[in-house]
Coordinates of C-alpha atoms in Angstrom, one line a residue:
M1020 CA 154.1 -33.1 23.5
A1021 CA 155.0 -31.0 20.5
G1022 CA 152.6 -31.4 17.7
A1023 CA 150.2 -33.6 19.7
A1024 CA 146.5 -32.8 19.4
L1025 CA 144.8 -32.1 22.7
T1026 CA 141.7 -30.0 23.0
A1027 CA 139.8 -29.1 26.1
T1028 CA 136.0 -29.2 25.7
A1029 CA 134.0 -26.6 27.6
P1030 CA 131.1 -28.2 29.5
A1031 CA 127.8 -27.8 27.8
A1032 CA 124.8 -26.5 29.6
T1033 CA 122.6 -29.5 29.3
A1034 CA 120.2 -31.3 31.6
V1035 CA 121.7 -34.2 33.6
P1036 CA 119.9 -37.4 32.8
T1037 CA 118.5 -39.4 35.7
G1038 CA 118.2 -43.2 36.2
S1039 CA 120.5 -45.9 34.9
S1040 CA 121.7 -43.8 31.9
A1041 CA 123.1 -41.0 34.1
C1042 CA 126.8 -40.5 34.5
P1043 CA 128.0 -42.7 37.4
G1044 CA 129.5 -40.6 40.1
G1045 CA 132.1 -41.4 42.6
V1046 CA 133.9 -44.1 40.5
G1047 CA 137.2 -44.6 42.2
W1048 CA 140.5 -45.3 40.5
S1049 CA 144.1 -45.9 41.3
N1050 CA 147.3 -46.2 39.3
K1051 CA 147.6 -50.0 38.9
S1052 CA 148.7 -50.3 35.3
P1053 CA 152.1 -49.7 33.7
G1054 CA 150.5 -49.6 30.3
T1055 CA 150.2 -46.9 27.7
G1056 CA 148.2 -46.5 24.5
T1057 CA 146.9 -44.0 22.0
A1058 CA 143.5 -43.2 20.4
K1059 CA 142.1 -45.6 17.9
G1060 CA 141.0 -44.0 14.6
T1061 CA 141.4 -40.2 14.6
S1062 CA 140.7 -39.3 18.3
A1063 CA 139.4 -40.4 21.7
Q1064 CA 137.3 -38.5 24.2
L1065 CA 138.3 -38.4 27.8
R1066 CA 135.2 -38.3 30.0
S1067 CA 134.4 -37.4 33.6
G1068 CA 133.1 -40.9 34.3
P1069 CA 133.0 -44.4 32.7
S1070 CA 129.9 -43.9 30.5
K1071 CA 128.9 -42.3 27.2
D1072 CA 126.5 -40.2 29.4
C1073 CA 129.4 -38.5 31.2
G1074 CA 130.7 -35.2 30.0
V1075 CA 133.7 -34.9 27.6
T1076 CA 136.6 -33.2 29.3
Y1077 CA 139.3 -33.6 26.6
T1078 CA 139.6 -34.9 23.1
V1079 CA 143.0 -36.4 22.2
G1080 CA 144.5 -37.2 18.8
T1081 CA 146.4 -40.4 17.8
A1082 CA 149.8 -38.8 18.5
V1083 CA 149.0 -38.3 22.2
V1084 CA 150.3 -41.0 24.6
L1085 CA 147.9 -42.0 27.3
N1086 CA 149.1 -43.5 30.6
Y1087 CA 146.8 -46.2 31.8
H1088 CA 145.7 -46.3 35.5
C1089 CA 143.1 -49.0 35.8
W1090 CA 139.8 -50.2 34.3
V1091 CA 136.2 -50.8 35.2
K1092 CA 133.1 -52.4 33.6
N1093 CA 130.1 -50.0 33.7
S1094 CA 126.5 -51.0 34.2
A1095 CA 126.1 -51.5 30.4
G1096 CA 128.9 -54.1 30.5
N1097 CA 131.4 -51.9 28.7
K1098 CA 135.0 -51.6 29.8
W1099 CA 136.6 -48.2 30.4
T1100 CA 140.2 -47.3 31.2
H1101 CA 141.1 -44.4 33.5
V1102 CA 144.0 -42.5 31.8
R1103 CA 146.3 -39.5 32.1
V1104 CA 147.7 -37.7 29.1
D1105 CA 151.5 -38.2 29.2
N1106 CA 153.5 -35.3 30.7
T1107 CA 150.3 -33.5 31.8
N1108 CA 147.7 -33.6 34.6
F1109 CA 144.8 -34.1 32.1
Q1110 CA 143.0 -37.3 33.0
G1111 CA 139.7 -39.0 32.5
W1112 CA 137.9 -42.2 31.4
V1113 CA 138.2 -43.6 27.8
Y1114 CA 136.0 -46.3 26.4
N1115 CA 138.3 -49.2 25.7
A1116 CA 137.1 -49.7 22.1
R1117 CA 138.5 -46.2 21.4
L1118 CA 142.1 -47.2 22.4
D1119 CA 144.5 -48.7 19.9
D1120 CA 145.2 -51.8 22.0
G1121 CA 141.8 -52.2 23.7
G1122 CA 142.9 -50.4 26.9
S1123 CA 143.8 -51.7 30.3
V1124 CA 142.1 -55.1 30.8
H1125 CA 144.4 -57.2 32.9
P1126 CA 142.6 -58.5 36.0
D1127 CA 145.3 -57.1 38.3
N1128 CA 144.6 -53.6 36.9
K1129 CA 140.9 -53.5 37.8
C1130 CA 140.0 -50.3 39.7

């Protein structure tokens, strides 16, 4: 992964929202997809859950290959793909619109 941009983001000390906008906990995933992709634009954020309300665990640049596992549709109706950074153990959820090919969306790859 020489030259690839990967940064860890320290968790911020912020209040956890309650109600429907809170980070969904306990979302299961499994490795169902053989696909890979990269960040769209300049970078993509890997989050702890499939929501913009979940904490950012890593930020990856466009040179970083992401191995797709599976996808879910969250309560807002947005599709998110669970990924692992190639050749690492870094993993998390990425909003499909932030992936160069739209993420994992095949029905067989649903988490």
